[in-house]
Coordinates of C-alpha atoms in Angstrom, one line a residue:
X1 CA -68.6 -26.0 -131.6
X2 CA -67.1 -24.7 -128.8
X3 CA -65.9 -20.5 -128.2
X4 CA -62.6 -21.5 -128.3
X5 CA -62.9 -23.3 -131.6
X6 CA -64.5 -20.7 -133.2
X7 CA -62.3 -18.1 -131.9
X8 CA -59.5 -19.8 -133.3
X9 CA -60.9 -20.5 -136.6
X10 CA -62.0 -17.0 -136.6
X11 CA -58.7 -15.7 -135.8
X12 CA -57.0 -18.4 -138.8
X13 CA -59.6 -17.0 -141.1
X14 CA -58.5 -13.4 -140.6
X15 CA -54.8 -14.5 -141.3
X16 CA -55.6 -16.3 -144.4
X17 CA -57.6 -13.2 -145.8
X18 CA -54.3 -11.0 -145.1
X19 CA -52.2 -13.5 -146.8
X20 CA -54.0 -13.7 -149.4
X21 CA -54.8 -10.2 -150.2
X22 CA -51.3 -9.1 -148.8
X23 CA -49.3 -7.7 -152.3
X24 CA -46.5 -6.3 -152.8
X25 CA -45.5 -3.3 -155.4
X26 CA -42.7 -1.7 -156.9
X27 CA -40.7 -4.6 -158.2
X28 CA -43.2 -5.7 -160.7
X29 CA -40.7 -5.8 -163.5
X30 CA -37.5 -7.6 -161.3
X31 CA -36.1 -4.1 -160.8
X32 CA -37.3 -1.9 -158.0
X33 CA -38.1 1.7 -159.6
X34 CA -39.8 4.5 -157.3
X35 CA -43.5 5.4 -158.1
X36 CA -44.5 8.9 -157.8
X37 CA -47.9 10.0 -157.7
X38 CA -49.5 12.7 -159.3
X39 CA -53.4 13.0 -157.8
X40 CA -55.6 11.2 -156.0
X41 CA -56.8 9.1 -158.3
X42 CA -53.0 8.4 -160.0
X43 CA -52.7 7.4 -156.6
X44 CA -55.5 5.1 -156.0
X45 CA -54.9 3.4 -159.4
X46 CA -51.4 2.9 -159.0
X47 CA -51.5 1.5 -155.3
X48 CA -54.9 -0.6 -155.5
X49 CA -54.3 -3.9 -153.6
X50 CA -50.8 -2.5 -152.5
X51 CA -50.3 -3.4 -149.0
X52 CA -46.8 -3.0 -149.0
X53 CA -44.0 -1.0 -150.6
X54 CA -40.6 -2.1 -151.4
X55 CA -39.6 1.3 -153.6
X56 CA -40.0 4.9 -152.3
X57 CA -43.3 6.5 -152.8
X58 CA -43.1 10.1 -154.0
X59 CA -45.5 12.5 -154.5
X60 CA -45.7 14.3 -157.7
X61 CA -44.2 18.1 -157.5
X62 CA -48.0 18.9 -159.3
X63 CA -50.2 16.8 -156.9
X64 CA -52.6 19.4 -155.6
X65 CA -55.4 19.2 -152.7
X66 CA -55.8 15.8 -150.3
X67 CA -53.6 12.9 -150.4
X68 CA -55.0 10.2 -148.8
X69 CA -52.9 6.6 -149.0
X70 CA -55.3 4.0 -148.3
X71 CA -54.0 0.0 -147.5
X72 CA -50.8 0.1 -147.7
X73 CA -49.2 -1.0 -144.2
X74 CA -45.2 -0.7 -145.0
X75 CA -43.3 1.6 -146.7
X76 CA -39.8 -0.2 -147.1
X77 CA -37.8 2.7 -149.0
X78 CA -39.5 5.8 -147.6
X79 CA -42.1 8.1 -148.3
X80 CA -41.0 12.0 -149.1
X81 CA -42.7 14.6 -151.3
X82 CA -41.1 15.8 -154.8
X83 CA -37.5 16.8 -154.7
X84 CA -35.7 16.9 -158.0
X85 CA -35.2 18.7 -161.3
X86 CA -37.6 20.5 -163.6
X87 CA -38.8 18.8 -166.4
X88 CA -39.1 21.9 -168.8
X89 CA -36.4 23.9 -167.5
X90 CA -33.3 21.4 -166.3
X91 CA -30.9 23.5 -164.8
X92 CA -34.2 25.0 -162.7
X93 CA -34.4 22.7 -159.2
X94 CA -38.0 22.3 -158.5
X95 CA -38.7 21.6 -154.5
X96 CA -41.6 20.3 -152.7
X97 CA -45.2 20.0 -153.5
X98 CA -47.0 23.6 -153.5
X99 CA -50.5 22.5 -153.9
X100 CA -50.6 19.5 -151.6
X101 CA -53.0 20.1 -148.2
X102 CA -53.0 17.4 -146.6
X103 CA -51.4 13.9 -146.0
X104 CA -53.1 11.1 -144.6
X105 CA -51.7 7.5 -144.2
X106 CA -54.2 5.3 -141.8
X107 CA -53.4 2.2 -141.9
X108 CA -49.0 2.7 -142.8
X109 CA -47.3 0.6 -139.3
X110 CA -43.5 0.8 -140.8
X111 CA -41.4 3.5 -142.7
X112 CA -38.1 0.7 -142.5
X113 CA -34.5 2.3 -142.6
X114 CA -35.7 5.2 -144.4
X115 CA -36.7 8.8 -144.1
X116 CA -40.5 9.8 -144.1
X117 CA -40.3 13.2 -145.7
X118 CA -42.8 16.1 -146.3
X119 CA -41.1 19.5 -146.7
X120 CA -41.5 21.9 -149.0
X121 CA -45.1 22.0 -149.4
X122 CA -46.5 25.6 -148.3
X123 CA -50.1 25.1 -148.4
X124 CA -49.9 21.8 -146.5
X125 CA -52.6 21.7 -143.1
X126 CA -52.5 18.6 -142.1
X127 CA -50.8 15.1 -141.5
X128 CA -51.9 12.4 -139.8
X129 CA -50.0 8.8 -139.0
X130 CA -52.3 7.3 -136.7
X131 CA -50.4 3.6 -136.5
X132 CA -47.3 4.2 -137.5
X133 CA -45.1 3.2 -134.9
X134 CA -41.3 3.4 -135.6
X135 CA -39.9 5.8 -138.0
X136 CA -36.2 6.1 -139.1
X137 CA -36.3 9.7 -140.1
X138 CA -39.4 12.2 -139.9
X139 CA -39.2 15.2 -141.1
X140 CA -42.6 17.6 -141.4
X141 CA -42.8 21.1 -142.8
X142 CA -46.1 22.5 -142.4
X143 CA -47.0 25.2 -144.8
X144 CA -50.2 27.3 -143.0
X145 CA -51.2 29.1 -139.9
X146 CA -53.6 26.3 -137.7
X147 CA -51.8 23.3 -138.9
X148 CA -52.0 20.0 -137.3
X149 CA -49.9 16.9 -136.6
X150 CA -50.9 13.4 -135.4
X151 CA -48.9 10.8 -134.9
X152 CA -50.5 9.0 -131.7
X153 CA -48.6 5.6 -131.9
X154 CA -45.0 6.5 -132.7
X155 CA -43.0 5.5 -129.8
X156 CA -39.4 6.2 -131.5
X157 CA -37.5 7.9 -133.7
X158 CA -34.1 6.5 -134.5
X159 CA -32.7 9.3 -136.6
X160 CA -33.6 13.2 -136.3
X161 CA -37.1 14.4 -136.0
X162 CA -38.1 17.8 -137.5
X163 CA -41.2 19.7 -137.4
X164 CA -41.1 22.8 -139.3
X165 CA -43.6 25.7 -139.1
X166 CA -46.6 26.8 -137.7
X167 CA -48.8 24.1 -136.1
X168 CA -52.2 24.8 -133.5
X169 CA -51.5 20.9 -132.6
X170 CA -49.5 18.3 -132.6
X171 CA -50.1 14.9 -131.2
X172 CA -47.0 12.6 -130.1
X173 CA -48.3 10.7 -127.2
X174 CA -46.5 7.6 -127.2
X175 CA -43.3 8.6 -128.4
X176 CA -40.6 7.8 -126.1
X177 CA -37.4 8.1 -127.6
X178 CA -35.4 9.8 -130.5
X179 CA -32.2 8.5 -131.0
X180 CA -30.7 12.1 -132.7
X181 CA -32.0 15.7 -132.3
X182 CA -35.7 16.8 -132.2
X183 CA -36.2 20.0 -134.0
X184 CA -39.2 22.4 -133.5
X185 CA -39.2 25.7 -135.8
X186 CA -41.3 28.3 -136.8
X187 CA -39.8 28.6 -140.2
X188 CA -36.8 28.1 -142.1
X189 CA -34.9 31.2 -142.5
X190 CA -31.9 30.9 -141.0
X191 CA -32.5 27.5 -139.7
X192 CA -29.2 26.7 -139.7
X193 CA -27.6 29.0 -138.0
X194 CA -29.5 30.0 -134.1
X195 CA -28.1 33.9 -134.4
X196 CA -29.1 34.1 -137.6
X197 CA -32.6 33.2 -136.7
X198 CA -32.8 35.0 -133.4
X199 CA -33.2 38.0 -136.1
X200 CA -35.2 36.7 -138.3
X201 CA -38.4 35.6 -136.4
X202 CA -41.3 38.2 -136.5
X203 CA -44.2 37.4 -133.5
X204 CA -46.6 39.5 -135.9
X205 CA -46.1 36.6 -139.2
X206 CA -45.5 33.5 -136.7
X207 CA -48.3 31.5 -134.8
X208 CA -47.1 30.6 -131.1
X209 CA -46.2 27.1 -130.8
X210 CA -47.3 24.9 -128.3
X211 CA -44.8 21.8 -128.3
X212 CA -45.9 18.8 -126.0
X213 CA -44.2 15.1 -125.8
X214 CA -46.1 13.7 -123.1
X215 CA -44.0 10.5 -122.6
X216 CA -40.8 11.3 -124.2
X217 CA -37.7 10.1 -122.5
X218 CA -34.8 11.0 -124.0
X219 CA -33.2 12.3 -127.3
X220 CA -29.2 13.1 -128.0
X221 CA -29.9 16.9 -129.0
X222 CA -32.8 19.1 -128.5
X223 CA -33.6 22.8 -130.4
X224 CA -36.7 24.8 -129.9
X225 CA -36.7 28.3 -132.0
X226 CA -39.1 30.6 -132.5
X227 CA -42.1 31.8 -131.1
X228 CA -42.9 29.5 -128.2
X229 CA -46.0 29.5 -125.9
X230 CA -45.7 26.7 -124.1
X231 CA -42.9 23.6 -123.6
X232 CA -44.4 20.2 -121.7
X233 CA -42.2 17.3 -121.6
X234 CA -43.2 16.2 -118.1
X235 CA -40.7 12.6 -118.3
X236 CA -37.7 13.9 -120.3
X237 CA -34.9 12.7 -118.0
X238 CA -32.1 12.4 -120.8
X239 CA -30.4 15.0 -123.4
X240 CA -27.6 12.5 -123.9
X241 CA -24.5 12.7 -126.8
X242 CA -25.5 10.4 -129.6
X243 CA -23.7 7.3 -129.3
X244 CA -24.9 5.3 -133.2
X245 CA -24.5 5.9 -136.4
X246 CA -22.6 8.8 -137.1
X247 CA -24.6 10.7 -139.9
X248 CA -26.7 11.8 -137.1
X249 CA -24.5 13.5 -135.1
X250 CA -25.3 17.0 -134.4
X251 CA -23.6 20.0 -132.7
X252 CA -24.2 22.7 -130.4
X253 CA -25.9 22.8 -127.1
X254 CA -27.7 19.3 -125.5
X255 CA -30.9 21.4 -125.0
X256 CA -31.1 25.1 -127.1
X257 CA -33.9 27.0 -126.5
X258 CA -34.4 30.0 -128.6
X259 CA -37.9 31.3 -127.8
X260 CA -39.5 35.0 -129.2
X261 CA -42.9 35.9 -128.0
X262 CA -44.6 36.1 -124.7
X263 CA -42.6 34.7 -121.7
X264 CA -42.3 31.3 -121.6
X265 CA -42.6 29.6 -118.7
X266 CA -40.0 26.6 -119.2
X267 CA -40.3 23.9 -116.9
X268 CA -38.8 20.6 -117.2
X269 CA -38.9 18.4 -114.0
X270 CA -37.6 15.0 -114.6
X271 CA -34.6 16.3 -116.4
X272 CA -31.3 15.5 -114.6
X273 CA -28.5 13.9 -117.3
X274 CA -27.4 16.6 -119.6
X275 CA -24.1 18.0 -120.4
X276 CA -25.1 21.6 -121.6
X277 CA -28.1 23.8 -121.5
X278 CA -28.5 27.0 -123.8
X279 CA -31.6 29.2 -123.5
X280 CA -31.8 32.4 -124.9
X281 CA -35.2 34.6 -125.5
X282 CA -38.1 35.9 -123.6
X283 CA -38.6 33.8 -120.5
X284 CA -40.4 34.2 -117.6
X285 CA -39.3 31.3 -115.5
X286 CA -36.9 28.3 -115.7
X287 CA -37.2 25.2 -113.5
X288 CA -34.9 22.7 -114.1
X289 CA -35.5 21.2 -110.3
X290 CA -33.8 17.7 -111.0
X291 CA -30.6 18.9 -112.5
X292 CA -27.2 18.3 -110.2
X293 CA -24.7 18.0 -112.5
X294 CA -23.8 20.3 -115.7
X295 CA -20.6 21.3 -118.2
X296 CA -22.4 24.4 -119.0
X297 CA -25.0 26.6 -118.4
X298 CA -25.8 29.9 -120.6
X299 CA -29.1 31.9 -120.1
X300 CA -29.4 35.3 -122.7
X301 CA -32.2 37.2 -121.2
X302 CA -34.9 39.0 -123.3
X303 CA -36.5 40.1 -120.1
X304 CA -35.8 41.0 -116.3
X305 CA -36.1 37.7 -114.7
X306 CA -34.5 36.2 -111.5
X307 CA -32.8 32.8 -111.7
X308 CA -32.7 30.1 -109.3
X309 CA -30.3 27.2 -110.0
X310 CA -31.2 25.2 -106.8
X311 CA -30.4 22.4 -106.6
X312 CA -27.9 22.0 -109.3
X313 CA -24.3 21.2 -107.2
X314 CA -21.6 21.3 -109.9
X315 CA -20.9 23.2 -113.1
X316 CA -18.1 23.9 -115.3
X317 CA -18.9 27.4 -116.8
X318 CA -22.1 29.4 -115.9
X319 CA -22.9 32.3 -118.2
X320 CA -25.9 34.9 -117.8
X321 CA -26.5 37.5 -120.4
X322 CA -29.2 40.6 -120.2
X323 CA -31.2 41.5 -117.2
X324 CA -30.6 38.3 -115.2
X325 CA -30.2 37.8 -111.4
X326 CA -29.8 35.1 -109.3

């Protein structure tokens, strides 16, 4: 038998086994009804053979310690942690998952047209997608000091992407594009609201963050608040109005950076098609060197720090605040 044979039948083999073993759950009964985990092993038991997911997969407002989901490739309705009422006390709204620590999903490639998300969990560490490619939403709020995110294979985004809270790492390296607003925070007091928060963060209870997207592209709105250590987005050439579906429209600024700390050395080279810039906080330097062309330009000053524009050409309002000079 020749290589190529076997390579083929090989390859036919592997196919059949996927088939075969492929299942799957959530519409058991002809009506499609969420499943909610509430441990590990709840988990395991109610997921074995489950490859893919055609309900939302919650977990459980109780679930405490690792959650690990093992096999399942496609998660058609979502994947979110406990948001809802309390079962003993109705008119109490229970949020979130206090005890969970970690979330792990190896072998998950889709999330379909909805949100992944995992907020409200205080004592979560870590989170780790490692194939997941294509999210609709993502939203991550990490509850300790030294958290960690990994997502190495996500290339877009096609809603909003949110990362909440104090991380030590966070790996995006393939991500390319978000088709909304990419949100980095400390915390969320006064989240909403960028003067609200500009009061609110405390360098002594927050862990500097070090935000890095490697290959990202472009986005529609961009926000960095908080306590910020260091901002590396070496290929972002676009902070561009969002042009789809409307419940992703955002307001404000193109690019607001609010940043409490250290100075922050902000440097974004490739950037050059963006209609307004905001930065406001404790900065040491700003290089925007491939920016010609903006609406408007604001810089609040936490520190004495000299400005250099060069080589923007055109803009329709410059504003400095503090102890700038140009």
């Amino acid at each position: 038998m020749s290589r190529l044979t076997l390579t083929t039948l090989l390859l036919l083999w592997t196919l059949l086994l996927r088939a075969v073993f492929a299942r799957e759950c959530g519409n058991e009964t002809g009506f499609i009804r969420d499943i909610t985990v509430w441990s590990q092993q709840d988990a395991d038991t109610k997921l074995d053979g489950c490859t893919s997911l055609v309900c939302a997969l919650i977990i459980g407002h109780n679930y405490a310690g690792d959650f690990v989901l093992r096999g399942v490739t496609n998660l058609t309705k979502g994947f979110s942690t406990f948001t809802g009422y309390s079962r003993t006390t109705p008119d109490e709204i229970v949020e979130g998952v206090p005890g969970l620590t970690s979330v792990t999903a190896p072998d998950v490639l889709e999330v379909g047209s909805y949100s992944l998300d995992l907020e409200h969990s205080t004592a979560l560490k870590s989170v780790s997608f490692e194939k997941l490619r294509k999210a609709y939403n993502l939203n991550v709020e990490l509850g300790t000091v030294d958290s960690s995110l990994s997502f190495p294979s996500l290339e877009s985004v096609v809603g909003r992407l949110t990362i909440l809270g104090n991380f030590s790492s966070m790996n995006f390296e393939s991500l390319t594009s978000v088709g909304s607003t990419i949100t980095v925070r400390n915390r969320r007091d006064g989240a909403d609201n960028i003067y609200l928060y500009m009061y609110s963060v405390d360098i002594r209870e927050t862990a500097a963050l070090d935000i890095e997207f490697p290959s990202l592209v472009n986005c529609s709105t961009l926000k960095f608040w908080g306590n910020i250590s260091r901002v590396s987005m070496p290929k972002l050439e676009t902070i561009a109005d969002f042009t789809g579906d409307d419940m992703f429209y955002d307001y404000g600024h193109d690019l607001s950076v609010y940043t409490q700390g250290l100075p922050l050395n902000l440097s974004l080279p490739s950037l050059w098609n963006i209609s307004d810039v905001g930065l406001s906080g404790t900065f040491g330097s700003i290089s925007l060197p491939a920016l010609k062309h903006v609406e408007k330009y604001t810089i609040i000053s936490g520190l004495p720090m000299d400005v250099n524009l060069a080589p923007l050409e055109s803009a329709a309002t410059i504003s400095f605040y503090g102890n700038v000079t140009e």
